[in-house]
Tab-separated table of C-alpha atoms and ligand atoms in Angstrom:
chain	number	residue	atom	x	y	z
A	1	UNK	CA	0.000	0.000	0.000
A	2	UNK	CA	2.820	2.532	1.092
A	3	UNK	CA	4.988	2.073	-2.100
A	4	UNK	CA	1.381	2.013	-4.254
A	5	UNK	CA	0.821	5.488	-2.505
A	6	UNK	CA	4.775	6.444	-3.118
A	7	UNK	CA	4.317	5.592	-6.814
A	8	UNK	CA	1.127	7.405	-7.329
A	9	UNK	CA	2.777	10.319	-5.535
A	10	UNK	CA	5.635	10.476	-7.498
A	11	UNK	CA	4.121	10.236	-10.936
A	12	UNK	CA	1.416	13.207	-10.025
A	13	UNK	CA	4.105	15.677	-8.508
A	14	UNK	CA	6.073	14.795	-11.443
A	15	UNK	CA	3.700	17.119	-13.173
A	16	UNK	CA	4.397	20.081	-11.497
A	17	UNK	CA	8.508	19.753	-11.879
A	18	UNK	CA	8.409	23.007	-13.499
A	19	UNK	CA	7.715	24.032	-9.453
A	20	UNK	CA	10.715	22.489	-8.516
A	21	UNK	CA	12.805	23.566	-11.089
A	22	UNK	CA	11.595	27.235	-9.936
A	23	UNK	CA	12.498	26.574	-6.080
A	24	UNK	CA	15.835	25.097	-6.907
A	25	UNK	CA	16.605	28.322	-8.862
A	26	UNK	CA	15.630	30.426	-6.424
A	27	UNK	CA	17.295	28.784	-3.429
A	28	UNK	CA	20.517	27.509	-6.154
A	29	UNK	CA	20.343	31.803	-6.596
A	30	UNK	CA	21.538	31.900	-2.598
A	31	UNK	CA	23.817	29.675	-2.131
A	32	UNK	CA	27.420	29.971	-2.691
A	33	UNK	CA	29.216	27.449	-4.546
A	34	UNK	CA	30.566	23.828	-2.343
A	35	UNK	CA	27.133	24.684	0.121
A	36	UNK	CA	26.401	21.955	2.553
A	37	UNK	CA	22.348	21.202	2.262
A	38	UNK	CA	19.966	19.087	3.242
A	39	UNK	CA	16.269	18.394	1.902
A	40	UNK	CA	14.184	16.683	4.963
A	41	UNK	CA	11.380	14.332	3.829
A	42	UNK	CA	12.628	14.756	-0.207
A	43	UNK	CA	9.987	11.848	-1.331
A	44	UNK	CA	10.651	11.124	-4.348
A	45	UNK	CA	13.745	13.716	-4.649
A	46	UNK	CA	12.365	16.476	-7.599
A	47	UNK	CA	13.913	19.103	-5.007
A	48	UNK	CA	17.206	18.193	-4.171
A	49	UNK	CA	17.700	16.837	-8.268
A	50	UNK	CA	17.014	19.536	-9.967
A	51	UNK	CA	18.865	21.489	-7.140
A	52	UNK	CA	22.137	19.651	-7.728
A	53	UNK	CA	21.739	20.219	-11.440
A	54	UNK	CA	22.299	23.690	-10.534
A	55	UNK	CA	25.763	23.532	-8.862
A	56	UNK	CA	28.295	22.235	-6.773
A	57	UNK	CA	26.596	21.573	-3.797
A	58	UNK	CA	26.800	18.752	-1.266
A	59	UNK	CA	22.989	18.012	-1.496
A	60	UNK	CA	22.059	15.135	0.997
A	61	UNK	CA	17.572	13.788	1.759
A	62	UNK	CA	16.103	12.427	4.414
A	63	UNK	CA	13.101	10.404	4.267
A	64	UNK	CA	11.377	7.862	6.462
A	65	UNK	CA	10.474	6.071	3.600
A	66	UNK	CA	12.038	3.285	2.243
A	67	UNK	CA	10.188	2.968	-0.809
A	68	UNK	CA	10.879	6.500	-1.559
A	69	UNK	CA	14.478	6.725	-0.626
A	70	UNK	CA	14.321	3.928	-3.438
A	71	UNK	CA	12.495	5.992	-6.126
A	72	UNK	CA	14.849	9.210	-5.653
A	73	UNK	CA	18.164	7.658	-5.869
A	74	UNK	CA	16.812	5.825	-8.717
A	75	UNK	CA	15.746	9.317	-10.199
A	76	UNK	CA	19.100	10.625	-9.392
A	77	UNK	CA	20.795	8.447	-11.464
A	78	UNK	CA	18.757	9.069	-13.933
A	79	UNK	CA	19.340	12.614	-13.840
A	80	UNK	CA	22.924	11.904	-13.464
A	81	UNK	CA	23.723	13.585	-9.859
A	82	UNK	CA	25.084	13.224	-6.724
A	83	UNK	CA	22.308	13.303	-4.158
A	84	UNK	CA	23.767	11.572	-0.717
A	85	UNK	CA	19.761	9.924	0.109
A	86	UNK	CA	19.194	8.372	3.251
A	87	UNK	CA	16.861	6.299	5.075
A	88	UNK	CA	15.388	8.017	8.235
A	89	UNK	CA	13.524	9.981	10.886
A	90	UNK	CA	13.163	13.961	10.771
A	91	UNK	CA	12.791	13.640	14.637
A	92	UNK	CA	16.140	11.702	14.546
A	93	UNK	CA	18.301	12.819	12.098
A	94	UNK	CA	21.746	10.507	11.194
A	95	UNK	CA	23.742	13.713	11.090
A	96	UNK	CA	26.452	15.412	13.499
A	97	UNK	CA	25.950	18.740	15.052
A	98	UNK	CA	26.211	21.866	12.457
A	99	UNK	CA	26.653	20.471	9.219
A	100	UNK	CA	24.624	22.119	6.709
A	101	UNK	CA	24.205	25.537	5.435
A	102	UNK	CA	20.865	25.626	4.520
A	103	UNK	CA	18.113	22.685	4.591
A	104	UNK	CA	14.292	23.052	2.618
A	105	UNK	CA	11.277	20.479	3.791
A	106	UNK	CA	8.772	20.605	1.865
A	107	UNK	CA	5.124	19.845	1.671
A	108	UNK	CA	6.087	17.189	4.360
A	109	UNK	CA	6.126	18.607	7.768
A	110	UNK	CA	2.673	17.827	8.850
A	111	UNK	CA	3.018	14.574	8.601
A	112	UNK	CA	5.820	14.519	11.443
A	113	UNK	CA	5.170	12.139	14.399
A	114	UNK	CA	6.978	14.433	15.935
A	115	UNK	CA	7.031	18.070	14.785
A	116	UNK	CA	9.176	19.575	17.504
A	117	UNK	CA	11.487	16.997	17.955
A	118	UNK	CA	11.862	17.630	14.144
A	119	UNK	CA	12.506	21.177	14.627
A	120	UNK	CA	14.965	20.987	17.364
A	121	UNK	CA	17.009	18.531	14.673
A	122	UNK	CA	16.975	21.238	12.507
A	123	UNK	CA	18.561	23.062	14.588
A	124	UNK	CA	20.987	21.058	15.749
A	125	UNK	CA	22.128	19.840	12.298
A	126	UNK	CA	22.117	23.389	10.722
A	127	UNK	CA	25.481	24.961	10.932
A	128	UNK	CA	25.988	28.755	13.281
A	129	UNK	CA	24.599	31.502	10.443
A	130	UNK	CA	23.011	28.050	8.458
A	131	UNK	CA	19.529	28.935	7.026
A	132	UNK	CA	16.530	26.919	5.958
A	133	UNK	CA	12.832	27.021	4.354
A	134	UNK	CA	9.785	24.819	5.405
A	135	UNK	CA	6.807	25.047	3.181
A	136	UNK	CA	3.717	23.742	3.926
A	137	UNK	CA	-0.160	23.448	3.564
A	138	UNK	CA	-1.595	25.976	6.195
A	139	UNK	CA	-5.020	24.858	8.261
A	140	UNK	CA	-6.967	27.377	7.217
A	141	UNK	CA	-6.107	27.265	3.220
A	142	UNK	CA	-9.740	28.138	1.709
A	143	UNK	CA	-11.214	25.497	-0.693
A	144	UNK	CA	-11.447	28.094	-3.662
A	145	UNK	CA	-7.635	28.081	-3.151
A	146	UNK	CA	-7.042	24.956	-2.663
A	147	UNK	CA	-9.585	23.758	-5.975
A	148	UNK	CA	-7.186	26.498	-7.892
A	149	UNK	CA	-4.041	25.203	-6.672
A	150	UNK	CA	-4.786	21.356	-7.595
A	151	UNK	CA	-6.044	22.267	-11.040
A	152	UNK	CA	-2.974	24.219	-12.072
A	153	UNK	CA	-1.354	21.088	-11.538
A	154	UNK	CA	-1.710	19.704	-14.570
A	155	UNK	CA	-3.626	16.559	-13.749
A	156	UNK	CA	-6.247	14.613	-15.538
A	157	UNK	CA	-9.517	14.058	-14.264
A	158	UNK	CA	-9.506	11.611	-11.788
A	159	UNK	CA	-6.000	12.250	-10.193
A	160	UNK	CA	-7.408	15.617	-9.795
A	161	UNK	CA	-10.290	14.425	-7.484
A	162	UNK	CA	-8.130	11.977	-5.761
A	163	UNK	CA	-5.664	14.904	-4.903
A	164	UNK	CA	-8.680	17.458	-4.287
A	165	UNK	CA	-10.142	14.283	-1.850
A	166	UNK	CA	-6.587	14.112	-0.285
A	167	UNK	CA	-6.489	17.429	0.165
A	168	UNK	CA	-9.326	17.595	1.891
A	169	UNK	CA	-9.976	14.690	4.069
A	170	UNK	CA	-6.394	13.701	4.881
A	171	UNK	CA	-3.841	17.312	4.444
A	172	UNK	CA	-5.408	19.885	5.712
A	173	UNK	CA	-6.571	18.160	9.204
A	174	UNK	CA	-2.758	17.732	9.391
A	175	UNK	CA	-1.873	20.866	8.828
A	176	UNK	CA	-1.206	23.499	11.153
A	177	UNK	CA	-2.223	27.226	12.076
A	178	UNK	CA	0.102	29.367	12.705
A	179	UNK	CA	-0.185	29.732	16.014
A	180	UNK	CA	0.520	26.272	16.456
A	181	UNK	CA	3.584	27.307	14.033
A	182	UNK	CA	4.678	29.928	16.637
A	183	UNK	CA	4.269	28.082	19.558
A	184	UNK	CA	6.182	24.839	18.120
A	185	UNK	CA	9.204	27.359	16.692
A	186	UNK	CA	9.451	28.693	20.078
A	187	UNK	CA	10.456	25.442	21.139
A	188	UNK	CA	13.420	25.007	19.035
A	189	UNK	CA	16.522	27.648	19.191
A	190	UNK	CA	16.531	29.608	15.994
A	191	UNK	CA	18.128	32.664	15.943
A	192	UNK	CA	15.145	33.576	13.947
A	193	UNK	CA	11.964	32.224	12.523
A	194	UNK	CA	9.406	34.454	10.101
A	195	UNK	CA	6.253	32.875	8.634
A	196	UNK	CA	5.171	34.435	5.669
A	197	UNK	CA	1.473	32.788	3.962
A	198	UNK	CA	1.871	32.375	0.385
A	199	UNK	CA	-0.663	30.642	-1.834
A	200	UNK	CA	-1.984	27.691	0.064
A	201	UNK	CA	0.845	27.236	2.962
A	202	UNK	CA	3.683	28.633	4.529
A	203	UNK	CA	6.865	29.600	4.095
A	204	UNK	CA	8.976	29.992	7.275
A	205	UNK	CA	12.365	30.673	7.025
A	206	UNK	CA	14.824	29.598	9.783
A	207	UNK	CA	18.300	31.164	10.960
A	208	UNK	CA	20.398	29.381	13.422
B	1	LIG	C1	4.024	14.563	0.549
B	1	LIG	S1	5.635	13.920	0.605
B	1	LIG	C2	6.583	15.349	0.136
B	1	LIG	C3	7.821	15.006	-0.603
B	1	LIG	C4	8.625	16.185	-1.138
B	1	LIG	N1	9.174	16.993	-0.076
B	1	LIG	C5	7.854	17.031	-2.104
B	1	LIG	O1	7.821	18.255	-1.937
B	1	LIG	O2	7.298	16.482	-3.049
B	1	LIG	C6	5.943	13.771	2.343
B	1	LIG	C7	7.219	13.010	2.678
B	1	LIG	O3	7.480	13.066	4.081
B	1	LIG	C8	8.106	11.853	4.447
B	1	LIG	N2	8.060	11.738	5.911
B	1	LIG	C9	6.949	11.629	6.703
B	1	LIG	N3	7.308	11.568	8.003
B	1	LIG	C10	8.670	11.655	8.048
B	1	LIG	C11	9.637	11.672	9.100
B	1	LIG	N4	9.263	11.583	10.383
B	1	LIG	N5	10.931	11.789	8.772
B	1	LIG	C12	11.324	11.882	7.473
B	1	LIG	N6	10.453	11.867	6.437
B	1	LIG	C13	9.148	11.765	6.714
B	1	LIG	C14	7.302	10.827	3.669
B	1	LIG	O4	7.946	9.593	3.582
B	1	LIG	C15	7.166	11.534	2.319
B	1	LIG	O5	8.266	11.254	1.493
């Protein structure tokens, strides 16, 4: 069932690359050359590829997922790059202290077990002056945008109610407010932490 859902993940987001390929410009447009990052929770790894395409960066995912740790190396070799993707837990991260200078998690932190436990690993793992992104669905994303959102993705018909479904009866109950935002940030020692809303989520930036 997992690696059915994996699959039918990857092939639908694969639709919307040209979203990734924007992100990875505009974070690539940041980050000096030989950058240490990290993508937390890549799935099936459209980030963190068409990020190393950009430069030479030390790109390394996380992702409790087996079968998707599968699916993105296999993409990265594909694509030809050097993505270091590992097998594990957000809340638990394999890495030392103050490694990487920037990390993005995307469209993933909801579904953390443990969100401030994942936070605090952030932290840890982010190096002094290290920065990092987390987008993600907000609670109170209106329908109208959400409808809007899921048919600019370039879906046909029935993927499109599947994902509208998905949105709706499994996403946004997941999906915090940001207060909750606020209050699980203030947990965790970032030098700084700014929510902006844009479109249908988030977009916090971190400073350690
Ligand atoms: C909806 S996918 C998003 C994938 C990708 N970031 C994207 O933007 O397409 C959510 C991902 O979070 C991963 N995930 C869920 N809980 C996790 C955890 N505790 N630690 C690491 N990854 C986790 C899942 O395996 C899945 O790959």
């Amino acid at each position: 069932m997992e690696g059915m859902v994996a699959k039918w993940y990857a092939t639908n987001t694969a639709k919307s690359l040209d979203e990734f390929t924007r992100l990875a410009r505009r974070i690539g447009s940041q980050l000096p050359p030989g950058s240490t990052v990290l993508e937390v929770a890549p799935g099936p790894g459209y980030f963190c590829i068409e990020l190393a395409k950009l430069g030479p960066y030390s790109i390394s995912g996380l992702d409790i997922s087996h079968t998707f740790v599968e699916i993105a190396r296999k993409k990265a070799a594909e694509a030809g790059v050097q993505v270091d993707l590992r097998q594990g837990n957000a809340s638990n991260m394999p890495f030392t202290n103050d490694v990487f200078d920037f990390l993005l998690c995307r469209a993933a932190f909801k579904n953390f077990g443990q969100p401030v436990r994942a936070l605090q690993e952030m932290c840890r793992v982010l190096k002094p002056g290290g920065r990092g992104l987390i987008i993600d669905l907000r609670h109170d994303a209106s329908p109208e945008s959400i409808g809007q959102h899921v048919d600019a993705m370039g879906l046909n018909a029935v993927n499109r109610i599947l994902t509208r479904l998905a949105f709706r009866f499994m996403l946004l109950k997941n999906a915090y407010t940001k207060e909750q935002f606020q209050q699980m940030l203030a947990q965790a020692s970032f030098r700084s932490a700014d929510i902006l809303e844009a479109d249908i989520g988030f977009e916090i930036s971190i400073a350690k």
